[in-house]
């Protein structure tokens, strides 16, 4: 359930009704309650709004509520409603952290003015927090998870939850979706970050060599084994081993991998001595391993062993609101690498980016951004996509294509401004009510875009 924008608490039903109606007429989300005890469960560290409360109420008073709110988040604005004789008490409360007070009886204009300022302060506080988090992420070593779409926010939350655990992980994603970068991100944000990250492509190595690459060998283990060799498993001791295209691993090696996963030990080729390992396995695939297991093309027991923690990487077409941010990020990297200025991106080219289905996912977008920096206006954005929204072959009429473009633009601006309605309406040059109407039409919720 989405948190209310404004919590209004007063034991006087008439004040709740009149103040609530005044705020709702201005399109504010209001939850009116008759006691502070009912409000407390709605206030946590994720609360994005403000609190308006009467001071003198049965049970928990407004001043006690103020104290409890500040214990949760000292930056939540609390506006006090005061009666005759409460002014000195309210002034004292402001010194203790209350945002402001309104004396009964109060006008609608006064209420709206104080509420507007309090909400702006809260929005600024949340924006600053989001920016600090983004700056910390930008300055962190290694790859980053870039994007503000709900799909990427959920991916980021899941990865942050499992990164510090010792569990092996299975990454599922289409070609070019960034499985290798996500594996490195997991390693860099785990307790193993100071140890080796070892990557091996199971589909890019001859079957005759992959066993020696993974397990290593002793001198004389086979004809060309002139020296002892440390394998990838052993080299990753204390760190992370990334097995890309795990679906391409030969069946003969899958049983040996299963044994490593279960015993956390290996034997080099030509040796009978078990070498204990402290490693984390991150496997990645673009295939449906469940279907391959059912078809007898992948070991079912290995599938279940790898599938303990599974992370699905959303394709780029499922998060179009991230495309402008990703394109700008890749363009900045290319600009620094090639020492070229980034040409301004026209509305027509932005439309082409947002309309493309991106079968090559993030890798395809990065390649285009690099070409754009190198070639400038000469770079073709004719992506040759039959599913392009501008292509009549989609079967969509003009109204449907305009609606889709409108939705994508609103999503992009909401994501860019962290869900701030004020900044989004300013950037789109829309009245507040018009923006809310269009968001309702497209099923968009500002809270999905908050950092």
Coordinates of C-alpha atoms in Angstrom, one line a residue, residues 351 354 389 399-414 428 430 434-435 437-439 441-442 444:
X351 CA 12.0 9.0 -30.1
X354 CA 12.6 4.9 -27.1
X389 CA 6.5 2.4 -32.7
X399 CA -3.4 7.6 -31.2
X400 CA -1.9 4.4 -29.8
X401 CA 1.6 5.4 -30.8
X402 CA 1.2 8.9 -29.4
X403 CA -0.1 7.5 -26.1
X404 CA 2.9 5.1 -25.9
X405 CA 5.4 8.0 -26.6
X406 CA 3.6 10.2 -24.0
X407 CA 3.8 7.5 -21.4
X408 CA 7.5 6.9 -22.1
X409 CA 8.3 10.6 -21.8
X410 CA 6.4 10.9 -18.5
X411 CA 8.2 7.8 -17.2
X412 CA 11.6 9.2 -18.2
X413 CA 11.0 12.5 -16.4
X414 CA 9.6 10.8 -13.3
X428 CA 7.1 18.7 -19.1
X430 CA 2.2 20.6 -17.6
X434 CA -3.0 17.5 -16.0
X435 CA 0.1 15.5 -15.1
X437 CA -4.6 12.8 -15.0
X438 CA -2.1 11.5 -17.5
X439 CA -0.3 9.4 -14.9
X441 CA -4.4 7.2 -17.5
X442 CA -1.1 5.4 -18.0
X444 CA 2.0 5.4 -13.3

